[in-house]
Amino acid sequence: MEIKKFKDTEELSRAVAKYITALIKNKPEATLVLTSGDTPKRAYQLISEMGKSIDFSKCMIIGLDEWVGVGPKSEGSCRYIVEESLLKPLNISEENYTFFDSLSSDLATECKRVDKLILDRGGLDFIIVGIGLNGHIGLNEPGYAFGNYCHVTDLAQMTIDVGQKYFEAATPLSKGITVGLKHLLEAKTAMLMASGEKKAAIISQTVSSQVSPEIPSTVFQLHKDGLIWLDDAAGSMI
């Protein structure tokens, strides 16, 4: 586990953008899982500015998670956020990315579809995640085992409450569908990106608490190439 601090969110975002673009240049056929949310948006914007000359035609981008029951055109969906901030500006073909179909009537089969895609491509080269205030990674909430591949979860109340910020109107949320922490552990490189003072306490717990599914983010202590990249505010307690 490697911890890096950057002076502010802009510097952090630029470093993340450079890392991802370098990865694609060095391995054009890379398989990546990308998160949504507020934290990576600036990094994605910078990639779209820097990446005009990068060939994305051989890579595969997979969305980290989705709110069950929320469609892809909703402003709060993972697909919408990543498409609007990164995939569409770079004109990346839909053949080169996929997201969970959270409206599917058979979510178990949807999990198996994404599992098969990842495993058929030899596992993940890179996964980037944010962190919830309760330590959740993707929608792997406290208590879910590190041994899960893609799966459906019951959302914690904190996640439901915080999740409302992504929607223009109140949206019922109860379950998530997510890449599991077993995929993260098996990825060649896993990056946790966090910014802002409100993340400082959970970042401190992530790096210093006993490894446990009760704090999902402690999984990074087990990763052979786990990167925790923070701005100074998020890293202020470590």
PDB file of C-alpha atoms in Angstrom:
ATOM      1  CA  MET A   1       0.000   0.000   0.000  1.00  0.00           C
ATOM      2  CA  GLU A   2       1.438   3.322  -1.109  1.00  0.00           C
ATOM      3  CA  ILE A   3       0.092   6.638   0.181  1.00  0.00           C
ATOM      4  CA  LYS A   4       0.642   9.866  -1.749  1.00  0.00           C
ATOM      5  CA  LYS A   5      -0.563  13.332  -0.799  1.00  0.00           C
ATOM      6  CA  PHE A   6      -1.105  16.260  -3.143  1.00  0.00           C
ATOM      7  CA  LYS A   7      -1.556  19.865  -2.101  1.00  0.00           C
ATOM      8  CA  ASP A   8      -5.083  20.237  -3.446  1.00  0.00           C
ATOM      9  CA  THR A   9      -7.779  18.547  -5.523  1.00  0.00           C
ATOM     10  CA  GLU A  10      -6.487  20.017  -8.790  1.00  0.00           C
ATOM     11  CA  GLU A  11      -2.993  18.614  -8.285  1.00  0.00           C
ATOM     12  CA  LEU A  12      -4.455  15.270  -7.252  1.00  0.00           C
ATOM     13  CA  SER A  13      -6.728  15.170 -10.290  1.00  0.00           C
ATOM     14  CA  ARG A  14      -3.867  15.988 -12.647  1.00  0.00           C
ATOM     15  CA  ALA A  15      -1.757  13.193 -11.179  1.00  0.00           C
ATOM     16  CA  VAL A  16      -4.595  10.678 -11.540  1.00  0.00           C
ATOM     17  CA  ALA A  17      -5.276  11.794 -15.115  1.00  0.00           C
ATOM     18  CA  LYS A  18      -1.606  11.405 -16.036  1.00  0.00           C
ATOM     19  CA  TYR A  19      -1.504   7.950 -14.440  1.00  0.00           C
ATOM     20  CA  ILE A  20      -4.520   6.668 -16.376  1.00  0.00           C
ATOM     21  CA  THR A  21      -3.425   8.119 -19.719  1.00  0.00           C
ATOM     22  CA  ALA A  22       0.060   6.645 -19.267  1.00  0.00           C
ATOM     23  CA  LEU A  23      -1.510   3.264 -18.513  1.00  0.00           C
ATOM     24  CA  ILE A  24      -3.485   3.307 -21.770  1.00  0.00           C
ATOM     25  CA  LYS A  25      -0.442   4.420 -23.757  1.00  0.00           C
ATOM     26  CA  ASN A  26       1.692   1.634 -22.290  1.00  0.00           C
ATOM     27  CA  LYS A  27      -1.005  -1.049 -22.541  1.00  0.00           C
ATOM     28  CA  PRO A  28      -3.669  -0.109 -25.108  1.00  0.00           C
ATOM     29  CA  GLU A  29      -5.630  -3.319 -24.440  1.00  0.00           C
ATOM     30  CA  ALA A  30      -5.926  -2.609 -20.702  1.00  0.00           C
ATOM     31  CA  THR A  31      -9.075  -3.470 -18.751  1.00  0.00           C
ATOM     32  CA  LEU A  32     -10.087  -0.737 -16.320  1.00  0.00           C
ATOM     33  CA  VAL A  33     -12.836  -0.205 -13.781  1.00  0.00           C
ATOM     34  CA  LEU A  34     -13.771   3.453 -13.319  1.00  0.00           C
ATOM     35  CA  THR A  35     -15.779   4.962 -10.500  1.00  0.00           C
ATOM     36  CA  SER A  36     -18.216   7.867 -10.653  1.00  0.00           C
ATOM     37  CA  GLY A  37     -19.116  10.453  -8.022  1.00  0.00           C
ATOM     38  CA  ASP A  38     -17.739  13.934  -7.480  1.00  0.00           C
ATOM     39  CA  THR A  39     -14.115  13.048  -6.669  1.00  0.00           C
ATOM     40  CA  PRO A  40     -12.922  11.760 -10.074  1.00  0.00           C
ATOM     41  CA  LYS A  41     -14.854  14.186 -12.275  1.00  0.00           C
ATOM     42  CA  ARG A  42     -12.013  16.679 -12.618  1.00  0.00           C
ATOM     43  CA  ALA A  43      -9.543  13.885 -13.394  1.00  0.00           C
ATOM     44  CA  TYR A  44     -11.864  12.625 -16.141  1.00  0.00           C
ATOM     45  CA  GLN A  45     -12.156  16.120 -17.593  1.00  0.00           C
ATOM     46  CA  LEU A  46      -8.368  16.375 -17.690  1.00  0.00           C
ATOM     47  CA  ILE A  47      -8.078  12.960 -19.353  1.00  0.00           C
ATOM     48  CA  SER A  48     -10.531  14.110 -22.012  1.00  0.00           C
ATOM     49  CA  GLU A  49      -8.300  17.133 -22.624  1.00  0.00           C
ATOM     50  CA  MET A  50      -5.041  15.178 -22.650  1.00  0.00           C
ATOM     51  CA  GLY A  51      -6.336  12.039 -24.288  1.00  0.00           C
ATOM     52  CA  LYS A  52      -7.231  13.256 -27.776  1.00  0.00           C
ATOM     53  CA  SER A  53      -4.192  11.479 -29.222  1.00  0.00           C
ATOM     54  CA  ILE A  54      -4.576   8.280 -27.191  1.00  0.00           C
ATOM     55  CA  ASP A  55      -6.012   5.169 -28.844  1.00  0.00           C
ATOM     56  CA  PHE A  56      -8.828   3.749 -26.716  1.00  0.00           C
ATOM     57  CA  SER A  57      -9.965   1.281 -29.379  1.00  0.00           C
ATOM     58  CA  LYS A  58      -8.461  -1.806 -27.697  1.00  0.00           C
ATOM     59  CA  CYS A  59      -9.192  -1.067 -24.046  1.00  0.00           C
ATOM     60  CA  MET A  60     -12.238  -2.072 -22.027  1.00  0.00           C
ATOM     61  CA  ILE A  61     -13.725   0.319 -19.465  1.00  0.00           C
ATOM     62  CA  ILE A  62     -16.159  -1.069 -16.892  1.00  0.00           C
ATOM     63  CA  GLY A  63     -18.331   0.996 -14.579  1.00  0.00           C
ATOM     64  CA  LEU A  64     -17.742   0.281 -10.902  1.00  0.00           C
ATOM     65  CA  ASP A  65     -21.342   0.177  -9.719  1.00  0.00           C
ATOM     66  CA  GLU A  66     -24.923   1.348 -10.174  1.00  0.00           C
ATOM     67  CA  TRP A  67     -27.947   2.153  -8.048  1.00  0.00           C
ATOM     68  CA  VAL A  68     -30.433  -0.676  -8.601  1.00  0.00           C
ATOM     69  CA  GLY A  69     -33.542   0.673 -10.332  1.00  0.00           C
ATOM     70  CA  VAL A  70     -31.853   3.845 -11.610  1.00  0.00           C
ATOM     71  CA  GLY A  71     -31.594   4.006 -15.391  1.00  0.00           C
ATOM     72  CA  PRO A  72     -28.525   4.957 -17.443  1.00  0.00           C
ATOM     73  CA  LYS A  73     -29.929   8.336 -18.477  1.00  0.00           C
ATOM     74  CA  SER A  74     -30.414   9.463 -14.878  1.00  0.00           C
ATOM     75  CA  GLU A  75     -27.966  12.194 -13.900  1.00  0.00           C
ATOM     76  CA  GLY A  76     -27.065  10.173 -10.785  1.00  0.00           C
ATOM     77  CA  SER A  77     -26.122   6.934 -12.521  1.00  0.00           C
ATOM     78  CA  CYS A  78     -22.517   5.815 -12.799  1.00  0.00           C
ATOM     79  CA  ARG A  79     -22.919   5.442 -16.544  1.00  0.00           C
ATOM     80  CA  TYR A  80     -24.255   8.958 -17.026  1.00  0.00           C
ATOM     81  CA  ILE A  81     -21.488  10.567 -14.960  1.00  0.00           C
ATOM     82  CA  VAL A  82     -18.623   8.687 -16.645  1.00  0.00           C
ATOM     83  CA  GLU A  83     -20.094   9.035 -20.131  1.00  0.00           C
ATOM     84  CA  GLU A  84     -20.643  12.775 -19.834  1.00  0.00           C
ATOM     85  CA  SER A  85     -17.296  13.595 -18.223  1.00  0.00           C
ATOM     86  CA  LEU A  86     -15.029  11.196 -20.107  1.00  0.00           C
ATOM     87  CA  LEU A  87     -16.400   8.757 -22.678  1.00  0.00           C
ATOM     88  CA  LYS A  88     -18.440  11.097 -24.856  1.00  0.00           C
ATOM     89  CA  PRO A  89     -15.867  13.939 -24.922  1.00  0.00           C
ATOM     90  CA  LEU A  90     -13.283  11.426 -26.165  1.00  0.00           C
ATOM     91  CA  ASN A  91     -15.733   9.767 -28.584  1.00  0.00           C
ATOM     92  CA  ILE A  92     -14.929   6.373 -27.086  1.00  0.00           C
ATOM     93  CA  SER A  93     -16.958   3.673 -28.837  1.00  0.00           C
ATOM     94  CA  GLU A  94     -19.602   1.808 -26.853  1.00  0.00           C
ATOM     95  CA  GLU A  95     -17.759  -1.344 -27.890  1.00  0.00           C
ATOM     96  CA  ASN A  96     -15.037  -0.281 -25.476  1.00  0.00           C
ATOM     97  CA  TYR A  97     -17.095   0.176 -22.343  1.00  0.00           C
ATOM     98  CA  THR A  98     -19.860  -1.400 -20.337  1.00  0.00           C
ATOM     99  CA  PHE A  99     -21.872  -0.647 -17.206  1.00  0.00           C
ATOM    100  CA  PHE A 100     -24.183  -2.733 -15.080  1.00  0.00           C
ATOM    101  CA  ASP A 101     -27.773  -2.797 -16.313  1.00  0.00           C
ATOM    102  CA  SER A 102     -29.359  -1.852 -13.018  1.00  0.00           C
ATOM    103  CA  LEU A 103     -32.855  -2.105 -14.535  1.00  0.00           C
ATOM    104  CA  SER A 104     -32.382  -5.796 -15.375  1.00  0.00           C
ATOM    105  CA  SER A 105     -34.960  -8.241 -14.050  1.00  0.00           C
ATOM    106  CA  ASP A 106     -32.115 -10.716 -13.442  1.00  0.00           C
ATOM    107  CA  LEU A 107     -29.368  -8.948 -11.536  1.00  0.00           C
ATOM    108  CA  ALA A 108     -27.577 -12.204 -10.709  1.00  0.00           C
ATOM    109  CA  THR A 109     -27.072 -12.857 -14.416  1.00  0.00           C
ATOM    110  CA  GLU A 110     -25.946  -9.263 -14.880  1.00  0.00           C
ATOM    111  CA  CYS A 111     -23.282  -9.827 -12.202  1.00  0.00           C
ATOM    112  CA  LYS A 112     -22.152 -13.003 -13.961  1.00  0.00           C
ATOM    113  CA  ARG A 113     -21.914 -11.107 -17.269  1.00  0.00           C
ATOM    114  CA  VAL A 114     -19.505  -8.554 -15.856  1.00  0.00           C
ATOM    115  CA  ASP A 115     -17.565 -11.223 -13.939  1.00  0.00           C
ATOM    116  CA  LYS A 116     -17.093 -13.187 -17.167  1.00  0.00           C
ATOM    117  CA  LEU A 117     -15.979 -10.107 -19.075  1.00  0.00           C
ATOM    118  CA  ILE A 118     -13.334  -9.329 -16.453  1.00  0.00           C
ATOM    119  CA  LEU A 119     -12.112 -12.901 -16.158  1.00  0.00           C
ATOM    120  CA  ASP A 120     -12.097 -13.487 -19.932  1.00  0.00           C
ATOM    121  CA  ARG A 121      -9.823 -10.458 -20.296  1.00  0.00           C
ATOM    122  CA  GLY A 122      -7.405 -11.866 -17.725  1.00  0.00           C
ATOM    123  CA  GLY A 123      -8.563  -9.759 -14.806  1.00  0.00           C
ATOM    124  CA  LEU A 124      -8.312  -6.033 -14.216  1.00  0.00           C
ATOM    125  CA  ASP A 125      -5.242  -4.003 -15.025  1.00  0.00           C
ATOM    126  CA  PHE A 126      -6.513  -1.066 -13.012  1.00  0.00           C
ATOM    127  CA  ILE A 127      -9.412  -0.090 -10.789  1.00  0.00           C
ATOM    128  CA  ILE A 128     -10.022   3.351  -9.337  1.00  0.00           C
ATOM    129  CA  VAL A 129     -12.456   3.852  -6.476  1.00  0.00           C
ATOM    130  CA  GLY A 130     -13.600   6.555  -4.123  1.00  0.00           C
ATOM    131  CA  ILE A 131     -14.509   6.022  -0.495  1.00  0.00           C
ATOM    132  CA  GLY A 132     -17.724   6.506   1.432  1.00  0.00           C
ATOM    133  CA  LEU A 133     -17.849   8.074   4.875  1.00  0.00           C
ATOM    134  CA  ASN A 134     -18.528   4.595   6.262  1.00  0.00           C
ATOM    135  CA  GLY A 135     -15.604   3.129   4.319  1.00  0.00           C
ATOM    136  CA  HIS A 136     -17.621   1.638   1.494  1.00  0.00           C
ATOM    137  CA  ILE A 137     -15.784   0.945  -1.752  1.00  0.00           C
ATOM    138  CA  GLY A 138     -18.036   1.019  -4.772  1.00  0.00           C
ATOM    139  CA  LEU A 139     -21.288  -0.160  -3.226  1.00  0.00           C
ATOM    140  CA  ASN A 140     -19.534  -2.773  -1.098  1.00  0.00           C
ATOM    141  CA  GLU A 141     -21.041  -1.698   2.209  1.00  0.00           C
ATOM    142  CA  PRO A 142     -19.714  -2.584   5.678  1.00  0.00           C
ATOM    143  CA  GLY A 143     -20.150  -6.274   6.428  1.00  0.00           C
ATOM    144  CA  TYR A 144     -19.849  -7.615   2.875  1.00  0.00           C
ATOM    145  CA  ALA A 145     -17.035 -10.139   2.481  1.00  0.00           C
ATOM    146  CA  PHE A 146     -13.821  -9.370   0.635  1.00  0.00           C
ATOM    147  CA  GLY A 147     -14.318 -12.644  -1.285  1.00  0.00           C
ATOM    148  CA  ASN A 148     -17.208 -11.427  -3.449  1.00  0.00           C
ATOM    149  CA  TYR A 149     -16.952 -10.864  -7.172  1.00  0.00           C
ATOM    150  CA  CYS A 150     -19.768  -8.731  -8.675  1.00  0.00           C
ATOM    151  CA  HIS A 151     -22.845  -8.784  -6.463  1.00  0.00           C
ATOM    152  CA  VAL A 152     -25.963  -6.968  -5.287  1.00  0.00           C
ATOM    153  CA  THR A 153     -25.888  -5.171  -1.930  1.00  0.00           C
ATOM    154  CA  ASP A 154     -28.308  -3.600   0.516  1.00  0.00           C
ATOM    155  CA  LEU A 155     -27.373   0.058   0.861  1.00  0.00           C
ATOM    156  CA  ALA A 156     -26.520   1.547   4.248  1.00  0.00           C
ATOM    157  CA  GLN A 157     -28.723   4.445   5.305  1.00  0.00           C
ATOM    158  CA  MET A 158     -25.717   6.778   5.178  1.00  0.00           C
ATOM    159  CA  THR A 159     -25.138   5.820   1.542  1.00  0.00           C
ATOM    160  CA  ILE A 160     -28.802   6.366   0.698  1.00  0.00           C
ATOM    161  CA  ASP A 161     -28.751   9.808   2.321  1.00  0.00           C
ATOM    162  CA  VAL A 162     -25.487  10.941   0.729  1.00  0.00           C
ATOM    163  CA  GLY A 163     -26.494   9.477  -2.630  1.00  0.00           C
ATOM    164  CA  GLN A 164     -29.326  11.971  -2.982  1.00  0.00           C
ATOM    165  CA  LYS A 165     -26.819  14.696  -3.866  1.00  0.00           C
ATOM    166  CA  TYR A 166     -26.380  13.139  -7.318  1.00  0.00           C
ATOM    167  CA  PHE A 167     -30.053  13.561  -8.238  1.00  0.00           C
ATOM    168  CA  GLU A 168     -32.076  16.661  -9.030  1.00  0.00           C
ATOM    169  CA  ALA A 169     -35.119  15.249  -7.209  1.00  0.00           C
ATOM    170  CA  ALA A 170     -35.535  12.844  -4.297  1.00  0.00           C
ATOM    171  CA  THR A 171     -34.840   9.325  -5.588  1.00  0.00           C
ATOM    172  CA  PRO A 172     -35.657   6.082  -3.777  1.00  0.00           C
ATOM    173  CA  LEU A 173     -32.512   4.007  -3.272  1.00  0.00           C
ATOM    174  CA  SER A 174     -32.246   0.691  -1.458  1.00  0.00           C
ATOM    175  CA  LYS A 175     -29.863  -1.634  -3.314  1.00  0.00           C
ATOM    176  CA  GLY A 176     -26.697  -1.404  -5.368  1.00  0.00           C
ATOM    177  CA  ILE A 177     -24.962  -3.610  -7.918  1.00  0.00           C
ATOM    178  CA  THR A 178     -21.186  -3.437  -7.768  1.00  0.00           C
ATOM    179  CA  VAL A 179     -17.832  -4.862  -8.733  1.00  0.00           C
ATOM    180  CA  GLY A 180     -16.775  -6.881  -5.702  1.00  0.00           C
ATOM    181  CA  LEU A 181     -13.664  -6.530  -3.584  1.00  0.00           C
ATOM    182  CA  LYS A 182     -12.268  -9.838  -4.845  1.00  0.00           C
ATOM    183  CA  HIS A 183     -11.899  -8.241  -8.283  1.00  0.00           C
ATOM    184  CA  LEU A 184     -10.174  -5.271  -6.600  1.00  0.00           C
ATOM    185  CA  LEU A 185      -7.752  -7.548  -4.739  1.00  0.00           C
ATOM    186  CA  GLU A 186      -6.955  -9.429  -7.947  1.00  0.00           C
ATOM    187  CA  ALA A 187      -6.454  -6.258 -10.023  1.00  0.00           C
ATOM    188  CA  LYS A 188      -2.868  -5.502 -10.988  1.00  0.00           C
ATOM    189  CA  THR A 189      -3.236  -2.005  -9.539  1.00  0.00           C
ATOM    190  CA  ALA A 190      -5.972  -0.542  -7.348  1.00  0.00           C
ATOM    191  CA  MET A 191      -6.211   3.179  -6.609  1.00  0.00           C
ATOM    192  CA  LEU A 192      -8.264   4.896  -3.926  1.00  0.00           C
ATOM    193  CA  MET A 193      -8.759   8.594  -4.682  1.00  0.00           C
ATOM    194  CA  ALA A 194     -10.074  10.900  -1.967  1.00  0.00           C
ATOM    195  CA  SER A 195     -10.320  14.638  -1.466  1.00  0.00           C
ATOM    196  CA  GLY A 196     -11.710  16.976   1.139  1.00  0.00           C
ATOM    197  CA  GLU A 197     -11.545  17.262   4.906  1.00  0.00           C
ATOM    198  CA  LYS A 198     -14.736  15.245   5.399  1.00  0.00           C
ATOM    199  CA  LYS A 199     -12.870  12.137   4.204  1.00  0.00           C
ATOM    200  CA  ALA A 200      -9.956  12.576   6.623  1.00  0.00           C
ATOM    201  CA  ALA A 201     -11.353  10.447   9.470  1.00  0.00           C
ATOM    202  CA  ILE A 202     -12.273   7.444   7.321  1.00  0.00           C
ATOM    203  CA  ILE A 203      -8.931   7.637   5.497  1.00  0.00           C
ATOM    204  CA  SER A 204      -7.198   7.465   8.865  1.00  0.00           C
ATOM    205  CA  GLN A 205      -9.242   4.383   9.767  1.00  0.00           C
ATOM    206  CA  THR A 206      -8.520   2.852   6.360  1.00  0.00           C
ATOM    207  CA  VAL A 207      -4.772   2.847   6.849  1.00  0.00           C
ATOM    208  CA  SER A 208      -4.556   2.225  10.609  1.00  0.00           C
ATOM    209  CA  SER A 209      -7.514   0.028  11.615  1.00  0.00           C
ATOM    210  CA  GLN A 210      -7.458  -3.757  11.675  1.00  0.00           C
ATOM    211  CA  VAL A 211      -8.386  -5.178   8.288  1.00  0.00           C
ATOM    212  CA  SER A 212     -12.078  -6.043   8.402  1.00  0.00           C
ATOM    213  CA  PRO A 213     -15.155  -6.093   6.140  1.00  0.00           C
ATOM    214  CA  GLU A 214     -16.708  -3.763   8.723  1.00  0.00           C
ATOM    215  CA  ILE A 215     -14.468  -1.069   7.203  1.00  0.00           C
ATOM    216  CA  PRO A 216     -14.379  -2.174   3.560  1.00  0.00           C
ATOM    217  CA  SER A 217     -11.646   0.287   2.592  1.00  0.00           C
ATOM    218  CA  THR A 218      -9.150  -1.541   4.823  1.00  0.00           C
ATOM    219  CA  VAL A 219      -8.970  -4.033   1.948  1.00  0.00           C
ATOM    220  CA  PHE A 220      -6.282  -1.727   0.537  1.00  0.00           C
ATOM    221  CA  GLN A 221      -3.924  -2.905   3.271  1.00  0.00           C
ATOM    222  CA  LEU A 222      -4.008  -6.340   1.601  1.00  0.00           C
ATOM    223  CA  HIS A 223      -3.382  -5.213  -1.969  1.00  0.00           C
ATOM    224  CA  LYS A 224       0.052  -5.898  -3.442  1.00  0.00           C
ATOM    225  CA  ASP A 225      -0.097  -2.683  -5.495  1.00  0.00           C
ATOM    226  CA  GLY A 226      -2.650  -0.557  -3.694  1.00  0.00           C
ATOM    227  CA  LEU A 227      -2.377   3.208  -4.170  1.00  0.00           C
ATOM    228  CA  ILE A 228      -4.072   5.684  -1.850  1.00  0.00           C
ATOM    229  CA  TRP A 229      -3.882   9.121  -3.439  1.00  0.00           C
ATOM    230  CA  LEU A 230      -5.201  12.057  -1.447  1.00  0.00           C
ATOM    231  CA  ASP A 231      -5.275  15.796  -1.349  1.00  0.00           C
ATOM    232  CA  ASP A 232      -3.843  17.328   1.822  1.00  0.00           C
ATOM    233  CA  ALA A 233      -7.278  17.822   3.334  1.00  0.00           C
ATOM    234  CA  ALA A 234      -8.266  14.146   2.999  1.00  0.00           C
ATOM    235  CA  GLY A 235      -4.851  13.095   4.297  1.00  0.00           C
ATOM    236  CA  SER A 236      -4.753  15.524   7.195  1.00  0.00           C
ATOM    237  CA  MET A 237      -5.176  12.829   9.878  1.00  0.00           C
ATOM    238  CA  ILE A 238      -2.432  10.491   8.679  1.00  0.00           C
TER     239      ILE A 238
END
